[in-house]
Amino acid sequence: MKWQIGDVTVTKIVELETTGGSRFILPQATPEVIRPISWLIPHFADENGRLKMSIHALLLEASGRRIIVDTCLGNDKKDRRIPTWNERQGRFLEDLAEAGFARETIDTVLCTHLHVDHVGWNTRLVQGRWEPTFPNARYLFGRVEYEHWRTQTERVDMLPVFADSIQPIFARGLADLVEWDHRICPEIELVPSTGHTPGHASVMINSKGARAMITGDFAHHPCQLAHPEWSSTADYDPVTAEATRRRILSALAGEPVLVIGTHFAGPTAGHVLRDGQTYKLQV
Ligand SMILES: [Zn+2]
């Protein structure tokens, strides 16, 4: 799946799509509440009101650059809280290469934040060691985000992620800490969208008058456009997360900005429209 935003091409490479089983992340999104939100069906929920979600990477081609935004779960990882996220043997790298993105050709890796499903393919297991998957890339991490997690030693569920997917990048000298309004190239810059994590950033694309936004996890699922007050269980600061959702959705509503969801399934992208007191995504 590809989108063209001016001179920028965005390609989606899916690692995992699921239907149902999302209660752990959005407990308020019960089938009874989801079913009446008709615009969610069939793309973002099934007829039974079960949410569809996706874990995918977005590949950006702009100004001769090849940028991967968020690197999913990865293979061979251990000590993950979600059972099916352990010891994966998926085809992600093969799919990436078949789509024209051999891992050696990527020049920039950008993680919107440092959660387990956004950093996994930063590294791959080679003869028992975690090696950078993208050896010719600079890996960009938000300075605020990195400093937060570096000091969260009590988050035992986070530590394996840091050890196997982030520290090896620093050890190889491939990491750059960036501010959260960092501009990667003329068409692509970060914008702060804090709340889900303390240093969370989204990505704005602006080329020849066309605009798009990659959400990261300020919204996990389009149902949060209908219910901006629904914070995910993974939100670090639910009050700030809701305020961020409302601020961004209000700014996007009715604007010609293609919103590309980091966990939105199926068509993944659309435009934000006002819908009564809240919003909907028009695909
Ligand atoms: Zn996520």
Short mmCIF file of C-alpha atoms and ligand atoms in Angstrom, two decimals:
data_model
loop_
_atom_site.label_atom_id
_atom_site.label_comp_id
_atom_site.label_asym_id
_atom_site.label_seq_id
_atom_site.Cartn_x
_atom_site.Cartn_y
_atom_site.Cartn_z
CA MET A 1 0.00 0.00 0.00
CA LYS A 2 1.41 3.38 -1.06
CA TRP A 3 0.48 7.04 -0.80
CA GLN A 4 1.92 9.98 -2.70
CA ILE A 5 2.18 13.31 -0.86
CA GLY A 6 3.70 15.77 -3.34
CA ASP A 7 7.15 14.37 -4.03
CA VAL A 8 7.08 12.08 -0.97
CA THR A 9 6.10 8.42 -1.32
CA VAL A 10 4.88 6.52 1.75
CA THR A 11 4.77 2.70 1.65
CA LYS A 12 3.20 0.52 4.33
CA ILE A 13 4.83 -2.80 5.24
CA VAL A 14 2.64 -4.85 7.58
CA GLU A 15 4.14 -7.07 10.24
CA LEU A 16 0.90 -8.15 11.97
CA GLU A 17 -2.82 -7.47 11.62
CA THR A 18 -5.33 -8.63 14.23
CA THR A 19 -9.09 -8.61 14.77
CA GLY A 20 -10.28 -8.65 18.37
CA GLY A 21 -8.10 -9.14 21.40
CA SER A 22 -7.66 -5.38 21.84
CA ARG A 23 -9.36 -5.10 25.23
CA PHE A 24 -5.95 -4.92 26.90
CA ILE A 25 -5.15 -1.71 25.04
CA LEU A 26 -8.57 0.04 24.75
CA PRO A 27 -10.81 -1.47 27.47
CA GLN A 28 -13.65 1.03 26.88
CA ALA A 29 -14.00 0.01 23.23
CA THR A 30 -16.42 -2.85 23.88
CA PRO A 31 -18.28 -4.42 20.95
CA GLU A 32 -21.53 -2.88 22.24
CA VAL A 33 -20.08 0.62 22.00
CA ILE A 34 -18.20 0.04 18.74
CA ARG A 35 -21.03 -1.53 16.69
CA PRO A 36 -23.15 1.66 16.48
CA ILE A 37 -20.18 3.68 15.14
CA SER A 38 -21.03 2.67 11.59
CA TRP A 39 -18.10 4.37 9.83
CA LEU A 40 -15.66 2.06 11.65
CA ILE A 41 -17.10 -0.99 9.88
CA PRO A 42 -15.73 -2.80 7.89
CA HIS A 43 -12.27 -1.23 7.69
CA PHE A 44 -11.51 -0.68 11.37
CA ALA A 45 -13.88 -3.09 13.11
CA ASP A 46 -15.81 -6.18 12.08
CA GLU A 47 -19.61 -6.50 12.15
CA ASN A 48 -19.40 -7.91 15.67
CA GLY A 49 -17.74 -4.73 16.89
CA ARG A 50 -14.31 -6.26 17.34
CA LEU A 51 -11.47 -3.84 16.63
CA LYS A 52 -9.03 -4.44 13.79
CA MET A 53 -5.50 -3.28 14.48
CA SER A 54 -2.21 -3.36 12.63
CA ILE A 55 1.46 -3.24 13.42
CA HIS A 56 3.27 -1.87 10.39
CA ALA A 57 6.23 0.22 9.34
CA LEU A 58 5.97 3.22 7.05
CA LEU A 59 8.73 3.77 4.49
CA LEU A 60 9.25 7.35 3.35
CA GLU A 61 11.07 8.29 0.16
CA ALA A 62 11.88 11.99 -0.07
CA SER A 63 14.78 14.12 -1.34
CA GLY A 64 16.74 10.96 -2.14
CA ARG A 65 16.28 9.71 1.42
CA ARG A 66 14.88 6.35 2.52
CA ILE A 67 13.38 6.60 5.99
CA ILE A 68 11.64 3.89 8.02
CA VAL A 69 9.19 5.18 10.62
CA ASP A 70 8.69 2.74 13.51
CA THR A 71 10.15 -0.74 13.34
CA CYS A 72 7.38 -2.98 14.73
CA LEU A 73 8.08 -6.03 16.92
CA GLY A 74 11.02 -7.83 15.38
CA ASN A 75 11.93 -11.51 15.30
CA ASP A 76 13.46 -13.64 18.07
CA LYS A 77 12.66 -11.15 20.86
CA LYS A 78 12.11 -12.49 24.38
CA ASP A 79 10.47 -11.39 27.65
CA ARG A 80 7.61 -9.54 25.93
CA ARG A 81 4.40 -9.11 27.95
CA ILE A 82 2.14 -10.19 25.05
CA PRO A 83 2.77 -13.92 24.47
CA THR A 84 2.54 -13.76 20.65
CA TRP A 85 5.16 -11.00 20.53
CA ASN A 86 7.85 -13.42 21.74
CA GLU A 87 10.15 -15.50 19.54
CA ARG A 88 8.49 -14.29 16.37
CA GLN A 89 9.72 -15.69 13.05
CA GLY A 90 7.96 -13.32 10.68
CA ARG A 91 8.69 -12.35 7.09
CA PHE A 92 8.98 -8.63 7.71
CA LEU A 93 12.51 -8.19 6.31
CA GLU A 94 11.69 -10.31 3.26
CA ASP A 95 8.52 -8.27 2.67
CA LEU A 96 10.53 -5.08 3.03
CA ALA A 97 13.10 -6.26 0.48
CA GLU A 98 10.42 -7.47 -1.96
CA ALA A 99 8.81 -4.03 -1.79
CA GLY A 100 12.13 -2.53 -2.88
CA PHE A 101 13.53 -1.61 0.52
CA ALA A 102 16.51 -3.89 1.13
CA ARG A 103 17.62 -3.12 4.69
CA GLU A 104 21.05 -1.87 3.56
CA THR A 105 19.38 0.89 1.52
CA ILE A 106 17.65 2.55 4.49
CA ASP A 107 19.45 5.73 5.58
CA THR A 108 17.26 6.81 8.50
CA VAL A 109 15.34 4.96 11.21
CA LEU A 110 12.84 7.02 13.17
CA CYS A 111 11.02 5.74 16.26
CA THR A 112 8.02 7.92 17.20
CA HIS A 113 8.50 6.59 20.73
CA LEU A 114 10.31 3.72 22.42
CA HIS A 115 7.55 1.19 23.04
CA VAL A 116 8.08 -2.46 22.22
CA ASP A 117 6.05 -2.41 18.97
CA HIS A 118 7.96 0.57 17.53
CA VAL A 119 11.59 -0.46 17.99
CA GLY A 120 11.73 -4.22 17.42
CA TRP A 121 13.35 -4.33 14.00
CA ASN A 122 15.98 -1.82 15.08
CA THR A 123 17.98 -4.98 15.66
CA ARG A 124 18.11 -8.59 14.52
CA LEU A 125 19.69 -11.62 16.10
CA VAL A 126 22.94 -12.62 14.38
CA GLN A 127 24.91 -15.51 15.91
CA GLY A 128 23.47 -14.79 19.33
CA ARG A 129 24.07 -11.02 19.25
CA TRP A 130 21.69 -8.14 18.60
CA GLU A 131 23.00 -6.34 15.53
CA PRO A 132 21.57 -3.20 13.89
CA THR A 133 19.16 -4.32 11.17
CA PHE A 134 19.85 -1.21 9.11
CA PRO A 135 23.66 -0.94 9.14
CA ASN A 136 23.84 2.15 6.91
CA ALA A 137 21.21 4.18 8.77
CA ARG A 138 21.30 6.85 11.43
CA TYR A 139 18.73 5.93 14.09
CA LEU A 140 16.85 8.97 15.40
CA PHE A 141 15.48 8.86 18.94
CA GLY A 142 13.75 11.75 20.69
CA ARG A 143 15.98 13.17 23.39
CA VAL A 144 13.11 13.58 25.88
CA GLU A 145 11.84 10.08 25.15
CA TYR A 146 15.23 8.45 25.49
CA GLU A 147 16.09 10.26 28.73
CA HIS A 148 12.75 9.21 30.21
CA TRP A 149 13.17 5.51 29.52
CA ARG A 150 16.84 5.47 30.42
CA THR A 151 15.91 6.43 33.98
CA GLN A 152 12.88 4.09 34.30
CA THR A 153 14.79 1.19 35.74
CA GLU A 154 11.74 -0.02 37.68
CA ARG A 155 9.88 -0.72 34.42
CA VAL A 156 11.01 -4.32 34.20
CA ASP A 157 8.80 -4.97 31.17
CA MET A 158 10.61 -2.16 29.37
CA LEU A 159 14.14 -3.23 30.19
CA PRO A 160 14.45 -6.16 27.76
CA VAL A 161 13.24 -3.85 24.99
CA PHE A 162 15.89 -1.31 25.85
CA ALA A 163 18.58 -3.98 26.09
CA ASP A 164 17.85 -5.79 22.83
CA SER A 165 16.49 -3.02 20.57
CA ILE A 166 17.96 0.32 21.67
CA GLN A 167 21.25 -0.11 23.52
CA PRO A 168 22.88 -2.06 20.65
CA ILE A 169 22.25 0.94 18.39
CA PHE A 170 24.06 3.26 20.80
CA ALA A 171 26.84 0.70 21.25
CA ARG A 172 27.48 0.78 17.49
CA GLY A 173 27.44 4.58 17.37
CA LEU A 174 24.42 4.69 15.04
CA ALA A 175 22.08 6.67 17.34
CA ASP A 176 21.29 10.38 17.20
CA LEU A 177 19.23 12.07 19.90
CA VAL A 178 16.97 14.69 18.31
CA GLU A 179 14.61 17.38 19.58
CA TRP A 180 10.94 16.78 18.99
CA ASP A 181 10.61 19.47 16.34
CA HIS A 182 13.53 17.99 14.41
CA ARG A 183 13.44 18.40 10.64
CA ILE A 184 14.74 15.30 8.84
CA CYS A 185 14.67 16.75 5.33
CA PRO A 186 12.85 19.67 3.67
CA GLU A 187 9.57 17.71 3.45
CA ILE A 188 9.57 15.82 6.76
CA GLU A 189 9.64 17.03 10.36
CA LEU A 190 8.69 15.83 13.82
CA VAL A 191 5.90 17.42 15.84
CA PRO A 192 5.40 16.86 19.58
CA SER A 193 2.36 14.75 20.55
CA THR A 194 3.11 13.91 24.15
CA GLY A 195 0.94 11.94 26.60
CA HIS A 196 1.16 8.40 25.27
CA THR A 197 4.81 8.63 26.29
CA PRO A 198 6.69 11.65 27.68
CA GLY A 199 8.65 12.29 24.48
CA HIS A 200 6.19 11.04 21.89
CA ALA A 201 6.43 12.63 18.44
CA SER A 202 4.33 12.43 15.29
CA VAL A 203 5.61 13.02 11.77
CA MET A 204 4.46 15.79 9.41
CA ILE A 205 4.98 15.53 5.66
CA ASN A 206 4.66 18.64 3.54
CA SER A 207 5.50 18.61 -0.16
CA LYS A 208 4.28 20.82 -3.01
CA GLY A 209 1.28 21.93 -0.99
CA ALA A 210 0.22 18.38 -0.06
CA ARG A 211 0.29 17.41 3.59
CA ALA A 212 0.14 14.20 5.63
CA MET A 213 0.62 13.25 9.25
CA ILE A 214 1.85 9.96 10.66
CA THR A 215 0.13 9.58 14.01
CA GLY A 216 2.43 7.42 16.07
CA ASP A 217 0.34 6.33 19.07
CA PHE A 218 -1.41 9.57 20.05
CA ALA A 219 -4.38 7.54 18.77
CA HIS A 220 -4.14 3.74 18.60
CA HIS A 221 -7.36 3.20 16.71
CA PRO A 222 -9.80 5.37 14.71
CA CYS A 223 -12.46 4.77 17.40
CA GLN A 224 -10.55 7.34 19.44
CA LEU A 225 -11.67 9.96 16.91
CA ALA A 226 -15.25 9.21 17.96
CA HIS A 227 -14.12 9.01 21.60
CA PRO A 228 -11.09 11.25 22.14
CA GLU A 229 -11.57 10.71 25.88
CA TRP A 230 -10.62 7.05 25.55
CA SER A 231 -7.03 6.69 26.59
CA SER A 232 -5.20 3.46 25.99
CA THR A 233 -3.87 1.41 28.87
CA ALA A 234 -0.42 2.10 27.43
CA ASP A 235 -0.80 5.88 27.80
CA TYR A 236 1.78 7.17 30.27
CA ASP A 237 -0.23 10.29 31.13
CA PRO A 238 -3.91 9.80 30.17
CA VAL A 239 -4.91 13.40 30.90
CA THR A 240 -2.20 14.82 28.63
CA ALA A 241 -2.87 12.08 26.06
CA GLU A 242 -6.52 13.13 25.81
CA ALA A 243 -5.62 16.82 25.60
CA THR A 244 -3.14 16.02 22.82
CA ARG A 245 -5.75 14.01 20.90
CA ARG A 246 -8.29 16.81 21.17
CA ARG A 247 -5.78 19.48 20.17
CA ILE A 248 -4.52 17.58 17.12
CA LEU A 249 -7.93 16.33 15.96
CA SER A 250 -9.38 19.83 16.24
CA ALA A 251 -6.53 21.19 14.14
CA LEU A 252 -6.88 18.43 11.52
CA ALA A 253 -10.68 18.46 11.18
CA GLY A 254 -11.74 19.49 7.71
CA GLU A 255 -8.17 20.15 6.63
CA PRO A 256 -6.64 18.54 3.53
CA VAL A 257 -4.18 16.54 5.61
CA LEU A 258 -3.94 12.80 4.99
CA VAL A 259 -3.77 11.14 8.42
CA ILE A 260 -1.79 7.89 8.29
CA GLY A 261 -2.35 5.80 11.40
CA THR A 262 0.52 3.86 12.88
CA HIS A 263 -1.86 1.12 14.13
CA PHE A 264 -4.84 1.78 11.83
CA ALA A 265 -5.70 -1.41 9.93
CA GLY A 266 -6.84 -1.90 6.33
CA PRO A 267 -6.82 1.40 4.43
CA THR A 268 -4.81 2.93 7.33
CA ALA A 269 -5.20 6.54 6.13
CA GLY A 270 -7.95 9.10 5.72
CA HIS A 271 -9.09 12.61 6.51
CA VAL A 272 -10.43 13.82 9.84
CA LEU A 273 -13.94 15.29 9.70
CA ARG A 274 -16.09 16.73 12.46
CA ASP A 275 -18.92 14.37 13.46
CA GLY A 276 -21.23 16.01 15.97
CA GLN A 277 -19.20 16.80 19.08
CA THR A 278 -16.29 14.59 18.01
CA TYR A 279 -14.66 13.31 14.82
CA LYS A 280 -14.53 10.56 12.26
CA LEU A 281 -11.98 9.31 9.73
CA GLN A 282 -13.07 9.45 6.10
CA VAL A 283 -11.09 6.93 4.06
ZN ZN B 1 2.21 1.16 19.44
#
